[in-house]
Tab-separated table of C-alpha atoms in Angstrom:
chain	number	residue	atom	x	y	z
A	1	GLY	CA	2.430	4.279	16.587
A	2	ALA	CA	1.351	1.715	13.881
A	3	VAL	CA	4.742	0.719	12.967
A	4	VAL	CA	5.269	-2.018	10.621
A	5	SER	CA	8.533	-3.981	9.991
A	6	GLN	CA	9.782	-6.252	7.391
A	7	HIS	CA	12.745	-8.628	7.446
A	8	PRO	CA	14.997	-8.828	5.672
A	9	SER	CA	15.134	-5.816	3.624
A	10	TRP	CA	16.810	-7.388	0.697
A	11	VAL	CA	17.831	-10.981	0.079
A	12	ILE	CA	19.618	-12.534	-3.065
A	13	CYS	CA	19.207	-16.271	-3.648
A	14	LYS	CA	19.753	-19.036	-6.267
A	15	SER	CA	17.176	-20.516	-8.131
A	16	GLY	CA	15.383	-23.268	-6.647
A	17	THR	CA	15.601	-22.295	-3.100
A	18	SER	CA	12.979	-20.953	-0.612
A	19	VAL	CA	12.916	-17.502	1.009
A	20	LYS	CA	11.243	-16.427	4.074
A	21	ILE	CA	9.933	-12.878	4.442
A	22	GLU	CA	8.674	-11.687	7.764
A	23	CYS	CA	6.342	-8.867	8.573
A	24	ARG	CA	5.682	-7.609	12.018
A	25	SER	CA	3.517	-5.156	13.808
A	26	LEU	CA	5.566	-3.673	16.174
A	27	ASP	CA	3.395	-1.747	18.538
A	28	PHE	CA	-0.130	-3.075	17.923
A	29	GLN	CA	-1.734	-6.298	17.298
A	30	ALA	CA	-3.155	-6.979	13.714
A	31	THR	CA	-5.587	-9.505	13.069
A	32	THR	CA	-5.153	-9.106	9.548
A	33	MET	CA	-2.097	-8.544	7.321
A	34	PHE	CA	-1.860	-8.168	3.488
A	35	TRP	CA	0.923	-9.360	0.999
A	36	TYR	CA	1.644	-7.077	-1.973
A	37	ARG	CA	4.089	-7.663	-4.969
A	38	GLN	CA	5.468	-4.530	-6.721
A	39	PHE	CA	7.487	-4.553	-10.076
A	40	PRO	CA	9.463	-1.737	-11.115
A	41	LYS	CA	7.302	1.276	-12.324
A	42	GLN	CA	4.138	-0.477	-11.415
A	43	SER	CA	1.368	-0.093	-8.812
A	44	LEU	CA	1.094	-2.443	-5.961
A	45	MET	CA	-0.580	-5.769	-6.508
A	46	LEU	CA	-2.534	-7.590	-3.833
A	47	MET	CA	-1.389	-11.214	-3.510
A	48	ALA	CA	-3.081	-12.460	-0.401
A	49	THR	CA	-4.892	-11.468	2.741
A	50	SER	CA	-3.502	-13.177	5.900
A	51	ASN	CA	-5.639	-13.751	8.924
A	52	GLU	CA	-4.375	-14.734	12.443
A	53	GLY	CA	-5.033	-18.461	13.154
A	54	SER	CA	-6.716	-19.240	9.753
A	55	LYS	CA	-5.627	-19.864	6.064
A	56	ALA	CA	-4.742	-17.102	4.083
A	57	THR	CA	-6.927	-15.854	1.110
A	58	TYR	CA	-5.079	-15.760	-2.130
A	59	GLU	CA	-5.951	-13.358	-4.854
A	60	GLN	CA	-6.733	-14.861	-8.503
A	61	GLY	CA	-3.744	-15.933	-10.237
A	62	VAL	CA	-1.511	-16.217	-7.182
A	63	GLU	CA	-0.217	-19.756	-6.233
A	64	LYS	CA	-0.863	-20.610	-2.804
A	65	ASP	CA	1.458	-23.438	-3.080
A	66	LYS	CA	4.312	-21.233	-4.291
A	67	PHE	CA	3.619	-18.423	-1.980
A	68	LEU	CA	3.137	-19.821	1.449
A	69	ILE	CA	1.711	-17.517	4.248
A	70	ASN	CA	1.394	-18.108	7.906
A	71	HIS	CA	0.031	-15.794	10.411
A	72	ALA	CA	0.645	-17.749	13.676
A	73	SER	CA	0.558	-14.749	15.942
A	74	LEU	CA	-1.292	-11.375	16.318
A	75	THR	CA	2.127	-9.482	15.428
A	76	LEU	CA	3.840	-11.732	12.859
A	77	SER	CA	2.995	-12.977	9.543
A	78	THR	CA	5.413	-14.717	7.090
A	79	LEU	CA	5.643	-15.008	3.323
A	80	THR	CA	7.743	-18.110	2.061
A	81	VAL	CA	8.600	-18.085	-1.571
A	82	THR	CA	9.114	-21.819	-2.273
A	83	SER	CA	11.328	-22.911	-5.221
A	84	ALA	CA	12.233	-19.404	-6.142
A	85	HIS	CA	12.798	-18.641	-9.927
A	86	PRO	CA	14.026	-15.443	-11.385
A	87	GLU	CA	10.644	-14.157	-12.627
A	88	ASP	CA	9.716	-14.078	-8.503
A	89	SER	CA	12.184	-11.392	-8.279
A	90	SER	CA	10.224	-8.288	-7.110
A	91	PHE	CA	9.701	-6.050	-4.211
A	92	TYR	CA	7.358	-7.530	-1.699
A	93	ILE	CA	5.579	-5.368	0.804
A	94	CYS	CA	3.298	-6.360	3.741
A	95	SER	CA	0.737	-4.105	5.514
A	96	ALA	CA	-1.019	-4.450	8.968
A	97	ARG	CA	-4.789	-3.677	9.370
A	98	VAL	CA	-4.816	-1.059	12.337
A	99	ASN	CA	-8.415	-0.324	12.414
A	100	GLN	CA	-11.538	-1.016	10.178
A	101	GLU	CA	-10.535	1.522	7.784
A	102	THR	CA	-6.669	1.645	7.734
A	103	GLN	CA	-3.759	-0.501	7.013
A	104	TYR	CA	0.050	0.644	7.664
A	105	PHE	CA	2.651	-0.634	5.434
A	106	GLY	CA	6.008	-2.236	5.916
A	107	PRO	CA	9.369	-1.016	4.149
A	108	GLY	CA	9.263	-3.717	1.685
A	109	THR	CA	11.694	-6.426	0.817
A	110	ARG	CA	13.617	-6.677	-2.180
A	111	LEU	CA	13.909	-10.263	-3.723
A	112	LEU	CA	16.555	-11.161	-6.369
A	113	VAL	CA	16.525	-14.801	-7.595
A	114	LEU	CA	19.633	-15.713	-9.616
B	1	LEU	CA	-14.664	-2.675	-4.700
B	2	ALA	CA	-14.514	0.949	-5.602
B	3	LYS	CA	-12.180	1.533	-8.475
B	4	THR	CA	-10.157	4.808	-8.328
B	5	THR	CA	-8.803	6.725	-11.207
B	6	GLN	CA	-5.935	9.566	-10.914
B	7	PRO	CA	-3.932	11.482	-13.222
B	8	ILE	CA	-0.821	9.441	-14.120
B	9	SER	CA	1.404	12.175	-13.454
B	10	MET	CA	1.995	15.876	-12.443
B	11	ASP	CA	4.631	18.290	-12.253
B	12	SER	CA	5.052	21.294	-9.903
B	13	TYR	CA	7.577	23.742	-8.399
B	14	GLU	CA	8.802	24.092	-5.004
B	15	GLY	CA	6.671	26.177	-2.806
B	16	GLN	CA	3.496	25.795	-4.676
B	17	GLU	CA	0.347	24.113	-3.462
B	18	VAL	CA	-0.443	20.907	-5.523
B	19	ASN	CA	-4.000	19.087	-5.622
B	20	ILE	CA	-4.466	15.542	-6.677
B	21	THR	CA	-7.847	14.397	-7.712
B	22	CYS	CA	-9.066	11.006	-7.408
B	23	SER	CA	-12.191	9.618	-8.999
B	24	HIS	CA	-14.266	6.806	-7.225
B	25	ASN	CA	-17.416	6.864	-8.654
B	26	ASN	CA	-18.654	3.435	-7.122
B	27	ILE	CA	-17.698	4.338	-3.737
B	28	ALA	CA	-19.982	2.344	-1.389
B	29	THR	CA	-21.550	4.007	1.857
B	30	ASN	CA	-19.254	2.587	4.306
B	31	ASP	CA	-15.977	3.233	2.156
B	32	TYR	CA	-13.290	5.712	3.699
B	33	ILE	CA	-10.829	7.451	1.387
B	34	THR	CA	-7.270	7.288	2.459
B	35	TRP	CA	-4.223	8.517	0.533
B	36	TYR	CA	-0.618	7.193	0.725
B	37	GLN	CA	2.648	8.328	-0.471
B	38	GLN	CA	5.540	5.966	-1.880
B	39	PHE	CA	9.040	6.826	-2.583
B	40	PRO	CA	11.104	4.465	-4.740
B	41	SER	CA	11.991	1.003	-2.890
B	42	GLN	CA	9.865	2.017	0.324
B	43	GLY	CA	6.658	0.723	1.363
B	44	PRO	CA	3.656	3.261	1.016
B	45	ARG	CA	3.434	5.825	3.932
B	46	PHE	CA	-0.093	7.054	5.182
B	47	ILE	CA	-0.549	10.543	4.489
B	48	ILE	CA	-4.348	11.314	5.276
B	49	GLN	CA	-7.807	9.471	5.591
B	50	GLY	CA	-11.504	11.004	5.445
B	51	TYR	CA	-15.072	9.871	5.174
B	52	LYS	CA	-16.671	13.360	4.085
B	53	THR	CA	-16.281	17.078	3.854
B	54	LYS	CA	-12.729	18.135	4.893
B	55	VAL	CA	-9.854	16.747	6.909
B	56	THR	CA	-6.802	18.471	7.723
B	57	ASN	CA	-3.565	17.283	9.357
B	58	GLU	CA	0.153	18.325	9.359
B	59	VAL	CA	1.176	17.560	6.174
B	60	ALA	CA	-2.127	17.647	3.716
B	61	SER	CA	-5.702	18.274	3.575
B	62	LEU	CA	-8.205	15.993	2.051
B	63	PHE	CA	-11.308	17.308	0.485
B	64	ILE	CA	-14.466	15.319	-0.260
B	65	PRO	CA	-17.521	16.707	-2.068
B	66	ALA	CA	-21.063	15.692	-0.812
B	67	ASP	CA	-21.572	13.070	-3.310
B	68	ARG	CA	-18.111	11.471	-2.306
B	69	LYS	CA	-17.514	10.264	-5.950
B	70	SER	CA	-14.085	11.909	-5.625
B	71	SER	CA	-11.601	13.406	-3.655
B	72	THR	CA	-8.654	15.859	-3.600
B	73	LEU	CA	-5.573	15.738	-1.940
B	74	SER	CA	-3.937	19.117	-1.258
B	75	LEU	CA	-0.203	19.512	-0.410
B	76	PRO	CA	0.641	22.812	0.653
B	77	ARG	CA	3.975	24.493	-0.390
B	78	VAL	CA	5.705	21.365	-1.912
B	79	SER	CA	9.338	20.711	-1.676
B	80	LEU	CA	11.704	18.715	-3.619
B	81	SER	CA	11.245	15.864	-1.104
B	82	ASP	CA	7.622	15.500	-2.037
B	83	THR	CA	8.547	13.964	-5.301
B	84	ALA	CA	6.865	10.552	-5.092
B	85	VAL	CA	3.891	8.500	-6.214
B	86	TYR	CA	0.673	9.299	-4.426
B	87	TYR	CA	-2.135	6.387	-4.231
B	88	CYS	CA	-5.807	7.040	-3.456
B	89	LEU	CA	-7.369	4.006	-2.044
B	90	VAL	CA	-11.138	3.467	-1.153
B	91	GLY	CA	-11.888	0.435	1.242
B	92	SER	CA	-13.867	-0.380	4.375
B	93	ASN	CA	-14.468	-3.407	6.686
B	94	THR	CA	-17.435	-4.187	4.139
B	95	GLY	CA	-16.412	-7.283	2.187
B	96	GLY	CA	-13.487	-8.161	4.483
B	97	PHE	CA	-11.518	-4.993	3.860
B	98	LYS	CA	-9.549	-5.450	0.789
B	99	THR	CA	-8.090	-2.321	-1.089
B	100	ILE	CA	-6.966	-2.527	-4.486
B	101	PHE	CA	-4.320	-0.022	-5.574
B	102	GLY	CA	-4.720	1.968	-8.844
B	103	ALA	CA	-1.937	3.332	-10.686
B	104	GLY	CA	-1.371	6.296	-8.557
B	105	THR	CA	-0.003	9.658	-9.331
B	106	ARG	CA	3.611	10.358	-9.994
B	107	LEU	CA	4.299	13.965	-8.659
B	108	PHE	CA	7.508	15.585	-9.735
B	109	VAL	CA	8.639	18.628	-7.828
B	110	LYS	CA	11.219	20.834	-9.659
B	111	ALA	CA	13.316	23.485	-8.350
């Protein structure tokens, strides 16, 4: 149980375009999901906390207008990278809160902005 | 939020037992300790979780002393496929359940 999926697994886009990444909890409902970004050889960096039916909470230094998060249902959260630039190229990982103490992670999405 | 400190890297050989220790001196009363494994270009995978004493599952054991200021992940008889980065996370529902990743421990298993 507790499977989290992400789509797409990788995406290449041109600079200036927007990209949407989906995160789904497949066999459980998640009122809280998290979005992380990971650069090569580095740890995961928390970007924002996504709560179903309310606005996301962004970490300091993360532009909320740049990284739009929508958590419209108990099984789906989306991250849209707007007007993407090469520096946004990274590995984006979502997680879903299973219970009070545990989160399970998706497989990640590799974004390359040309 | 409790900060965690782990060794940056460790080397081992196949068949050996590997123990990775994590320090979390500021752990709060309601915090749980969770360990994840991450392979390159994949999301972290849940390994084990505990609150105190010892927890064991089919892949690992987690030892937590009484003061809970540290924890040790024990991997019995590692294989080459255990080469990965291991993260220790401390968090709870307190403060809205936010967990911050430390640097992790890069384990390299040699033949």
